[in-house]
């Protein structure tokens, strides 16, 4: 009897599942498509193959399955935007117009986890964020998040983030952003031991807060110039518990363009420069300047993807530990443990990551060095392989060195 | 009377009122040892469904007709059928395609005729049903969520955001759905009325 009841309950679901794959017949399939129009975005924001496929519908009979497929592809290129199609009578008899509407984001809360990951040397890292977007002329966005990160810096920082962003001030080429972060720090034992031998490096702290207002200007397509300040306060532990400040001017210039050539190769070019200059003018206890450069090039052809990322940094003056460069995490010198490379980080760095992907398979080769001014850099190398399916990636990376090499295992989303 | 009891009765009365608003009457008839139904007051090609149809989109609708004998808590017979309705932009008429067994279609229909065509396609065999045992019939229908609401497919693959979106989709209770009911009915009464109709 129980089995019968279960079968009765299951039947609608089975029927449902089997019918889901059937195309939906549409009586308008006998009409010819006269025009295809996209509203809500500039068509240039869509990839060329997609634009071409949209236009290819013109002159053919209306095909519901084809429209559904194109909308699915559009959703892939415009994540998070509601997209639907409307059909209208054409100007000629027996003809129809296809209108594809890309709607604005709806008001509501979104919960997102950014790059949750496990690293066998560092443990878990991840951030959960609740954001609410209020679409209006200025597009306001509020964010609130909790995170634990052992990947980016020499410290594990655990805490809360909050932010407000106004995506248009008068024009959508000017944006304003306020970020607030409050963290509690956990330190690696190797870093603590090394600190005792390096009195020139500022000590550890147990809490850190950062307030960062930034104004961004988009003067040209793909180009973003951001100006702002970072007011950081942190409570040091040694030699005595006291609060210090590292207040800096922050300037970032970024360039990001996606291009497609005549043979449908996809190119993405990203370049960036960031200056963080802490000065007494902003009542900072630390005076330093941090320059970082980044360059990324991505070439995609069909299911093949080749990506190269180069980064470099120079730090002058006396900067707290969170500003010092380190290598050996989930995106630089993969396979190395950052506490073996430089447990106190360094004030100079240069690194390169080369990666090839075919469908879900990836292979990478990283190289880099982190050192202090006056020392000669010692380049380290690593390599690895991984599998990535629907954003979930597992990777095994090996340091390339003499003697025993312990691999690093990484697993997570979108790292 | 204790307050809790009054509140409980009010709640039950409210629920009963709500269910009576949504459940439309169902008219049953016997055709070749099969029960067929009609719901003359049921209008499902209205509101958002009609708006989608006028936008040229096909709308899939699933119907279930179930028979529950009196005294039984579960249905002993049910028929499930899925239809796709579309609206001809030039002729301004509806077309219906039945995707369940037996597949069939009808075109150049008015909204009322399209609705009736769907409901008329449902049937339940009466074999094994006692002539004098009362039973009730229930017709339930719901619209399939359109493709654009069925999920955001981006390059990010699986993410917590996607999972949250998946679980925060409109619940079945909030989807477009309709109910019509009839009963208690006796098979013997239906036989008499079908003879009279002849």
CSV table of C-alpha atoms in Angstrom, one decimal, chain A:
chain,number,residue,atom,x,y,z
A,1,UNK,CA,0.0,0.0,0.0
A,2,UNK,CA,2.8,2.3,0.9
A,3,UNK,CA,4.5,1.6,-2.4
A,4,UNK,CA,1.3,2.4,-4.2
A,5,UNK,CA,0.9,5.7,-2.4
A,6,UNK,CA,4.5,6.5,-3.2
A,7,UNK,CA,3.9,5.7,-6.8
A,8,UNK,CA,0.8,7.9,-6.9
A,9,UNK,CA,2.8,10.7,-5.5
A,10,UNK,CA,5.7,10.1,-7.8
A,11,UNK,CA,3.6,9.9,-11.0
A,12,UNK,CA,3.0,13.6,-11.5
A,13,UNK,CA,6.7,14.3,-11.0
A,14,UNK,CA,7.6,11.6,-13.5
A,15,UNK,CA,5.1,12.9,-16.0
A,16,UNK,CA,6.4,16.4,-15.4
A,17,UNK,CA,10.0,15.4,-15.9
A,18,UNK,CA,9.3,13.6,-19.1
A,19,UNK,CA,7.3,16.4,-20.5
A,20,UNK,CA,9.8,19.1,-19.6
A,21,UNK,CA,12.0,18.1,-22.5
A,22,UNK,CA,9.3,18.4,-25.1
A,23,UNK,CA,9.3,21.6,-27.1
A,24,UNK,CA,6.2,23.8,-26.6
A,25,UNK,CA,4.2,24.0,-29.8
A,26,UNK,CA,3.4,27.6,-30.8
A,27,UNK,CA,0.7,28.4,-33.3
A,28,UNK,CA,2.8,31.4,-34.4
A,29,UNK,CA,5.5,29.1,-35.8
A,30,UNK,CA,3.9,29.4,-39.2
A,31,UNK,CA,4.7,33.2,-39.4
A,32,UNK,CA,7.9,34.6,-40.7
A,33,UNK,CA,10.2,36.7,-38.5
A,34,UNK,CA,10.3,40.2,-39.9
A,35,UNK,CA,12.6,41.8,-37.2
A,36,UNK,CA,14.4,41.0,-34.0
A,37,UNK,CA,14.8,43.8,-31.5
A,38,UNK,CA,16.5,43.8,-28.1
A,39,UNK,CA,15.5,46.4,-25.5
A,40,UNK,CA,16.9,47.2,-22.1
A,41,UNK,CA,20.5,47.0,-23.0
A,42,UNK,CA,22.8,48.2,-25.9
A,43,UNK,CA,23.1,45.3,-28.3
A,44,UNK,CA,26.8,45.9,-28.3
A,45,UNK,CA,26.9,44.3,-24.8
A,46,UNK,CA,26.1,41.0,-26.3
A,47,UNK,CA,28.7,38.9,-28.0
A,48,UNK,CA,29.0,39.0,-31.7
A,49,UNK,CA,28.0,35.3,-32.3
A,50,UNK,CA,24.9,35.9,-30.2
A,51,UNK,CA,24.0,39.1,-32.1
A,52,UNK,CA,24.5,37.3,-35.3
A,53,UNK,CA,22.3,34.4,-34.3
A,54,UNK,CA,19.6,36.8,-33.2
A,55,UNK,CA,19.6,38.4,-36.6
A,56,UNK,CA,19.7,35.0,-38.4
A,57,UNK,CA,16.1,34.5,-37.3
A,58,UNK,CA,15.0,37.2,-39.7
A,59,UNK,CA,13.4,35.8,-42.8
A,60,UNK,CA,12.9,32.4,-41.2
A,61,UNK,CA,9.8,30.9,-39.7
A,62,UNK,CA,9.4,31.7,-36.0
A,63,UNK,CA,10.9,29.0,-33.9
A,64,UNK,CA,10.0,28.9,-30.3
A,65,UNK,CA,12.8,26.5,-29.4
A,66,UNK,CA,15.4,28.7,-31.1
A,67,UNK,CA,14.2,31.8,-29.2
A,68,UNK,CA,14.3,29.9,-25.9
A,69,UNK,CA,17.8,28.8,-26.7
A,70,UNK,CA,18.9,32.4,-27.5
A,71,UNK,CA,17.4,33.7,-24.3
A,72,UNK,CA,19.3,31.0,-22.4
A,73,UNK,CA,22.5,32.2,-24.0
A,74,UNK,CA,21.7,35.8,-23.3
A,75,UNK,CA,21.2,34.9,-19.6
A,76,UNK,CA,24.7,33.5,-19.7
A,77,UNK,CA,26.1,36.7,-20.9
A,78,UNK,CA,23.9,39.0,-18.7
A,79,UNK,CA,23.8,37.0,-15.4
A,80,UNK,CA,21.1,38.1,-13.0
A,81,UNK,CA,19.0,40.0,-15.6
A,82,UNK,CA,15.5,38.8,-16.2
A,83,UNK,CA,15.1,38.3,-19.9
A,84,UNK,CA,11.9,37.3,-21.9
A,85,UNK,CA,10.6,37.5,-25.4
A,86,UNK,CA,7.5,39.2,-26.7
A,87,UNK,CA,6.0,38.5,-30.1
A,88,UNK,CA,4.2,41.2,-32.1
A,89,UNK,CA,2.5,41.4,-35.4
A,90,UNK,CA,4.8,42.5,-38.2
A,91,UNK,CA,4.2,45.3,-40.6
A,92,UNK,CA,3.5,42.8,-43.4
A,93,UNK,CA,0.8,40.1,-43.1
A,94,UNK,CA,1.9,36.7,-41.8
A,95,UNK,CA,5.0,38.3,-40.4
A,96,UNK,CA,6.0,38.8,-36.7
A,97,UNK,CA,8.5,40.8,-34.8
A,98,UNK,CA,10.5,39.3,-32.0
A,99,UNK,CA,11.1,41.7,-29.1
A,100,UNK,CA,13.6,40.5,-26.5
A,101,UNK,CA,13.3,42.4,-23.3
A,102,UNK,CA,16.2,42.6,-20.8
A,103,UNK,CA,14.6,43.9,-17.6
A,104,UNK,CA,16.3,45.7,-14.8
A,105,UNK,CA,17.2,43.9,-11.6
A,106,UNK,CA,14.3,43.6,-9.3
A,107,UNK,CA,14.3,45.0,-5.8
A,108,UNK,CA,15.2,42.3,-3.4
A,109,UNK,CA,17.8,40.7,-1.4
A,110,UNK,CA,20.4,38.4,-2.8
A,111,UNK,CA,22.7,36.1,-0.9
A,112,UNK,CA,25.9,35.3,-2.6
A,113,UNK,CA,29.0,33.3,-1.6
A,114,UNK,CA,32.1,34.7,-3.2
A,115,UNK,CA,34.7,32.2,-3.9
A,116,UNK,CA,34.3,29.7,-1.0
A,117,UNK,CA,37.3,27.5,-1.1
A,118,UNK,CA,39.5,25.0,0.8
A,119,UNK,CA,43.2,25.1,0.6
A,120,UNK,CA,45.1,22.2,2.3
A,121,UNK,CA,47.7,24.5,3.8
A,122,UNK,CA,45.4,27.4,4.7
A,123,UNK,CA,42.1,25.8,5.5
A,124,UNK,CA,38.7,27.3,4.5
A,125,UNK,CA,38.1,30.8,3.2
A,126,UNK,CA,34.9,32.4,2.0
A,127,UNK,CA,32.5,35.2,2.2
A,128,UNK,CA,28.7,35.2,2.4
A,129,UNK,CA,27.1,38.5,1.4
A,130,UNK,CA,23.6,39.8,1.5
A,131,UNK,CA,23.0,42.6,-1.0
A,132,UNK,CA,20.0,44.7,-1.8
A,133,UNK,CA,19.7,46.6,-5.0
A,134,UNK,CA,17.2,49.4,-5.4
A,135,UNK,CA,16.9,50.2,-9.1
A,136,UNK,CA,16.3,53.9,-9.7
A,137,UNK,CA,18.1,56.5,-11.7
A,138,UNK,CA,21.2,56.0,-9.6
A,139,UNK,CA,21.0,52.3,-8.9
A,140,UNK,CA,21.7,52.1,-5.2
A,141,UNK,CA,23.3,48.9,-3.8
A,142,UNK,CA,23.6,48.0,-0.1
A,143,UNK,CA,25.8,45.1,1.0
A,144,UNK,CA,26.4,43.3,4.2
A,145,UNK,CA,28.7,40.3,4.5
A,146,UNK,CA,30.6,38.0,6.8
A,147,UNK,CA,33.9,36.4,5.9
A,148,UNK,CA,36.8,34.4,6.9
A,149,UNK,CA,39.8,34.7,4.6
A,150,UNK,CA,43.2,33.0,5.0
A,151,UNK,CA,44.0,33.2,1.3
A,152,UNK,CA,44.8,36.9,0.5
A,153,UNK,CA,47.0,38.1,3.2
A,154,UNK,CA,49.6,36.8,5.8
A,155,UNK,CA,46.8,36.9,8.4
A,156,UNK,CA,43.5,35.1,8.6
A,157,UNK,CA,41.0,37.9,8.9
A,158,UNK,CA,37.5,37.1,10.1
A,159,UNK,CA,34.7,39.6,10.4
A,160,UNK,CA,32.0,41.7,8.9
A,161,UNK,CA,31.8,43.9,5.9
A,162,UNK,CA,29.2,46.5,5.0
A,163,UNK,CA,28.9,48.8,1.9
A,164,UNK,CA,26.9,51.2,0.0
A,165,UNK,CA,27.3,51.9,-3.7
A,166,UNK,CA,25.6,54.5,-5.8
A,167,UNK,CA,26.2,53.5,-9.4
A,168,UNK,CA,25.3,56.8,-11.0
A,169,UNK,CA,25.8,60.3,-9.8
A,170,UNK,CA,24.3,62.5,-12.4
A,171,UNK,CA,25.6,60.2,-15.0
A,172,UNK,CA,26.3,56.4,-15.0
A,173,UNK,CA,30.0,57.2,-15.6
A,174,UNK,CA,30.4,58.5,-12.0
A,175,UNK,CA,30.0,56.1,-9.1
A,176,UNK,CA,30.4,56.4,-5.4
A,177,UNK,CA,31.2,53.6,-2.9
A,178,UNK,CA,31.6,53.4,0.8
A,179,UNK,CA,33.0,50.2,2.3
A,180,UNK,CA,33.4,49.4,6.0
A,181,UNK,CA,35.2,46.3,7.3
A,182,UNK,CA,35.9,45.1,10.8
A,183,UNK,CA,38.1,42.1,11.3
A,184,UNK,CA,39.6,39.9,14.0
A,185,UNK,CA,43.0,38.5,13.1
A,186,UNK,CA,44.5,35.0,13.5
A,187,UNK,CA,48.2,34.6,12.8
A,188,UNK,CA,50.3,31.7,11.6
A,189,UNK,CA,52.9,30.4,14.1
A,190,UNK,CA,55.7,30.8,11.4
A,191,UNK,CA,54.9,34.4,11.0
A,192,UNK,CA,55.1,35.0,14.8
A,193,UNK,CA,58.4,33.3,15.0
A,194,UNK,CA,59.8,35.2,12.1
A,195,UNK,CA,58.6,38.5,13.5
A,196,UNK,CA,60.7,38.0,16.6
A,197,UNK,CA,63.8,38.0,14.3
A,198,UNK,CA,62.7,41.0,12.2
A,199,UNK,CA,62.3,44.1,14.4
A,200,UNK,CA,62.1,46.3,11.3
A,201,UNK,CA,58.7,44.7,10.4
A,202,UNK,CA,55.8,46.2,12.3
A,203,UNK,CA,54.1,43.8,14.7
A,204,UNK,CA,50.9,41.9,14.6
A,205,UNK,CA,47.5,43.3,15.5
A,206,UNK,CA,44.4,41.5,16.8
A,207,UNK,CA,41.7,43.7,15.3
A,208,UNK,CA,41.5,45.9,12.2
A,209,UNK,CA,38.8,48.2,10.9
A,210,UNK,CA,38.8,49.9,7.5
A,211,UNK,CA,36.5,52.6,6.2
A,212,UNK,CA,37.0,53.3,2.5
A,213,UNK,CA,35.1,55.9,0.5
A,214,UNK,CA,35.8,55.7,-3.2
A,215,UNK,CA,34.7,57.7,-6.2
A,216,UNK,CA,35.0,56.0,-9.6
A,217,UNK,CA,34.9,57.7,-13.0
A,218,UNK,CA,34.5,55.8,-16.3
A,219,UNK,CA,36.1,58.3,-18.8
A,220,UNK,CA,36.2,55.9,-21.7
A,221,UNK,CA,34.9,52.4,-22.6
A,222,UNK,CA,36.6,49.8,-20.4
A,223,UNK,CA,38.5,52.4,-18.4
A,224,UNK,CA,37.9,53.1,-14.7
A,225,UNK,CA,39.6,55.6,-12.5
A,226,UNK,CA,38.9,55.4,-8.8
A,227,UNK,CA,40.0,57.8,-6.2
A,228,UNK,CA,39.5,57.6,-2.5
A,229,UNK,CA,40.8,57.1,1.0
A,230,UNK,CA,41.3,54.2,3.2
A,231,UNK,CA,41.1,54.8,7.0
A,232,UNK,CA,42.4,51.7,8.7
A,233,UNK,CA,42.7,51.4,12.5
A,234,UNK,CA,44.2,48.4,14.1
A,235,UNK,CA,45.0,47.3,17.7
A,236,UNK,CA,48.6,46.1,18.0
A,237,UNK,CA,49.5,43.5,20.6
A,238,UNK,CA,53.2,44.0,21.1
A,239,UNK,CA,55.0,45.6,22.7
A,240,UNK,CA,51.8,47.1,24.2
A,241,UNK,CA,48.2,47.0,23.2
A,242,UNK,CA,47.4,50.3,21.5
A,243,UNK,CA,45.5,51.5,18.5
A,244,UNK,CA,47.4,52.7,15.4
A,245,UNK,CA,46.2,54.1,12.1
A,246,UNK,CA,47.3,53.6,8.5
A,247,UNK,CA,45.3,56.2,6.6
A,248,UNK,CA,46.1,56.2,2.9
A,249,UNK,CA,45.0,57.9,-0.4
A,250,UNK,CA,43.9,55.2,-2.8
A,251,UNK,CA,44.1,55.5,-6.6
A,252,UNK,CA,43.2,52.8,-9.0
A,253,UNK,CA,43.3,52.9,-12.8
A,254,UNK,CA,41.8,49.8,-14.5
A,255,UNK,CA,41.3,48.9,-18.1
A,256,UNK,CA,39.0,45.9,-19.1
A,257,UNK,CA,38.0,45.1,-22.6
A,258,UNK,CA,36.5,42.1,-24.3
A,259,UNK,CA,37.0,41.7,-28.0
A,260,UNK,CA,36.1,39.3,-30.6
A,261,UNK,CA,38.1,38.9,-33.8
A,262,UNK,CA,36.9,37.9,-37.3
A,263,UNK,CA,37.4,34.2,-36.6
A,264,UNK,CA,35.3,34.2,-33.4
A,265,UNK,CA,38.3,34.2,-31.0
A,266,UNK,CA,37.5,35.9,-27.7
A,267,UNK,CA,40.1,38.2,-26.2
A,268,UNK,CA,39.9,39.8,-22.8
A,269,UNK,CA,42.4,42.3,-21.7
A,270,UNK,CA,42.7,43.6,-18.2
A,271,UNK,CA,45.3,46.0,-16.8
A,272,UNK,CA,45.4,47.8,-13.6
A,273,UNK,CA,47.6,50.1,-11.4
A,274,UNK,CA,46.9,50.8,-7.8
A,275,UNK,CA,48.6,53.3,-5.5
A,276,UNK,CA,48.0,53.3,-1.8
A,277,UNK,CA,49.9,56.2,-0.2
A,278,UNK,CA,49.7,56.6,3.6
A,279,UNK,CA,50.6,60.0,4.8
A,280,UNK,CA,50.8,62.1,8.0
A,281,UNK,CA,48.4,64.5,6.4
A,282,UNK,CA,45.7,62.0,7.0
A,283,UNK,CA,46.9,61.4,10.6
A,284,UNK,CA,48.5,58.1,9.7
A,285,UNK,CA,51.0,56.5,12.1
A,286,UNK,CA,52.6,54.8,9.1
A,287,UNK,CA,54.0,56.5,6.1
A,288,UNK,CA,54.4,54.3,3.0
A,289,UNK,CA,53.5,54.0,-0.6
A,290,UNK,CA,52.3,50.8,-2.2
A,291,UNK,CA,52.3,50.4,-6.0
A,292,UNK,CA,50.8,47.4,-7.7
A,293,UNK,CA,50.5,46.5,-11.3
A,294,UNK,CA,48.4,43.8,-12.9
A,295,UNK,CA,48.0,42.6,-16.4
A,296,UNK,CA,45.8,39.8,-17.5
A,297,UNK,CA,45.2,38.4,-21.0
A,298,UNK,CA,42.7,35.8,-21.9
A,299,UNK,CA,42.3,34.1,-25.3
A,300,UNK,CA,39.2,31.9,-25.8
A,301,UNK,CA,38.6,29.8,-28.9
A,302,UNK,CA,35.8,27.3,-28.8
A,303,UNK,CA,36.3,25.3,-25.7
A,304,UNK,CA,39.9,26.2,-25.4
A,305,UNK,CA,41.0,29.0,-23.1
A,306,UNK,CA,44.5,30.4,-22.5
A,307,UNK,CA,45.0,32.9,-19.7
A,308,UNK,CA,48.1,34.7,-18.5
A,309,UNK,CA,48.2,36.9,-15.5
A,310,UNK,CA,51.2,39.1,-14.5
A,311,UNK,CA,51.5,41.1,-11.3
A,312,UNK,CA,54.1,43.2,-9.6
A,313,UNK,CA,54.4,45.4,-6.6
A,314,UNK,CA,56.7,47.8,-4.8
A,315,UNK,CA,56.2,49.0,-1.3
A,316,UNK,CA,58.3,51.9,0.0
A,317,UNK,CA,58.4,53.1,3.6
A,318,UNK,CA,57.2,51.3,6.7
A,319,UNK,CA,53.9,49.6,6.2
A,320,UNK,CA,51.8,47.3,8.4
A,321,UNK,CA,51.7,43.6,7.7
A,322,UNK,CA,48.4,43.7,5.8
A,323,UNK,CA,50.1,45.8,3.1
A,324,UNK,CA,53.1,43.5,2.6
A,325,UNK,CA,53.1,41.3,-0.5
A,326,UNK,CA,52.9,37.5,-0.2
A,327,UNK,CA,52.8,34.7,-2.8
A,328,UNK,CA,51.6,31.1,-2.4
A,329,UNK,CA,47.9,31.0,-2.2
A,330,UNK,CA,45.0,29.9,-4.4
A,331,UNK,CA,45.8,32.3,-7.3
A,332,UNK,CA,49.6,33.0,-7.1
A,333,UNK,CA,52.4,30.5,-7.0
A,334,UNK,CA,49.8,27.7,-6.5
A,335,UNK,CA,51.4,24.7,-4.8
A,336,UNK,CA,53.6,26.7,-2.5
A,337,UNK,CA,52.7,27.5,1.1
A,338,UNK,CA,53.0,31.3,1.6
A,339,UNK,CA,54.6,30.8,5.0
A,340,UNK,CA,57.4,28.8,3.4
A,341,UNK,CA,57.9,31.4,0.6
A,342,UNK,CA,58.0,34.4,2.9
A,343,UNK,CA,56.3,34.2,6.3
A,344,UNK,CA,56.5,38.0,6.7
A,345,UNK,CA,55.9,38.8,3.1
A,346,UNK,CA,58.0,41.3,1.4
A,347,UNK,CA,58.1,44.8,0.0
A,348,UNK,CA,58.8,43.7,-3.6
A,349,UNK,CA,57.0,41.1,-5.7
A,350,UNK,CA,56.7,39.9,-9.3
A,351,UNK,CA,54.7,36.9,-10.3
A,352,UNK,CA,53.1,35.3,-13.4
A,353,UNK,CA,50.4,32.7,-13.8
A,354,UNK,CA,49.8,30.8,-17.0
A,355,UNK,CA,46.8,28.6,-17.4
A,356,UNK,CA,45.3,26.5,-20.1
A,357,UNK,CA,41.7,25.2,-20.0
A,358,UNK,CA,39.9,22.8,-22.2
A,359,UNK,CA,36.3,22.3,-21.2
A,360,UNK,CA,36.5,21.2,-17.6
A,361,UNK,CA,40.2,20.3,-17.6
A,362,UNK,CA,42.9,22.9,-16.6
A,363,UNK,CA,46.6,22.9,-16.3
A,364,UNK,CA,48.7,25.8,-14.9
A,365,UNK,CA,52.2,26.9,-14.4
A,366,UNK,CA,53.1,29.7,-11.9
A,367,UNK,CA,56.2,31.5,-11.2
A,368,UNK,CA,57.0,34.3,-8.8
A,369,UNK,CA,59.2,35.9,-6.2
A,370,UNK,CA,58.7,38.0,-3.2
A,371,UNK,CA,61.6,39.8,-1.5
A,372,UNK,CA,62.7,42.9,0.4
A,373,UNK,CA,64.4,45.9,-0.9
A,374,UNK,CA,68.2,45.3,-1.1
A,375,UNK,CA,67.8,41.6,-1.4
A,376,UNK,CA,68.1,39.6,-4.6
A,377,UNK,CA,64.9,37.9,-5.7
A,378,UNK,CA,64.7,34.2,-5.7
A,379,UNK,CA,62.1,32.9,-8.3
A,380,UNK,CA,60.0,30.0,-7.3
A,381,UNK,CA,58.0,27.8,-9.7
A,382,UNK,CA,54.9,25.6,-9.4
A,383,UNK,CA,52.6,23.6,-11.6
A,384,UNK,CA,49.3,21.8,-11.3
A,385,UNK,CA,46.2,20.4,-12.8
A,386,UNK,CA,42.6,20.8,-12.0
A,387,UNK,CA,39.0,20.0,-13.0
A,388,UNK,CA,36.3,22.7,-13.1
A,389,UNK,CA,32.6,21.9,-13.6
A,390,UNK,CA,30.0,24.5,-13.4
A,391,UNK,CA,32.2,26.8,-11.3
A,392,UNK,CA,33.2,24.1,-8.9
A,393,UNK,CA,36.9,23.5,-9.2
A,394,UNK,CA,39.3,21.0,-7.6
A,395,UNK,CA,43.1,21.4,-8.2
A,396,UNK,CA,46.3,19.7,-7.2
A,397,UNK,CA,49.4,21.9,-7.3
A,398,UNK,CA,53.0,21.0,-6.8
A,399,UNK,CA,55.9,23.3,-5.9
A,400,UNK,CA,58.8,22.7,-8.3
A,401,UNK,CA,61.8,22.3,-6.1
A,402,UNK,CA,64.6,19.9,-5.1
A,403,UNK,CA,63.8,17.3,-2.5
A,404,UNK,CA,60.5,16.4,-1.1
A,405,UNK,CA,57.6,18.4,-2.5
A,406,UNK,CA,54.2,18.2,-0.8
A,407,UNK,CA,51.3,18.9,-3.1
A,408,UNK,CA,48.6,21.4,-2.2
A,409,UNK,CA,45.0,20.5,-2.7
A,410,UNK,CA,42.4,23.2,-3.5
A,411,UNK,CA,38.7,22.9,-3.9
A,412,UNK,CA,36.1,25.6,-4.2
A,413,UNK,CA,33.8,27.7,-6.3
A,414,UNK,CA,35.2,30.1,-9.0
A,415,UNK,CA,38.8,30.4,-7.8
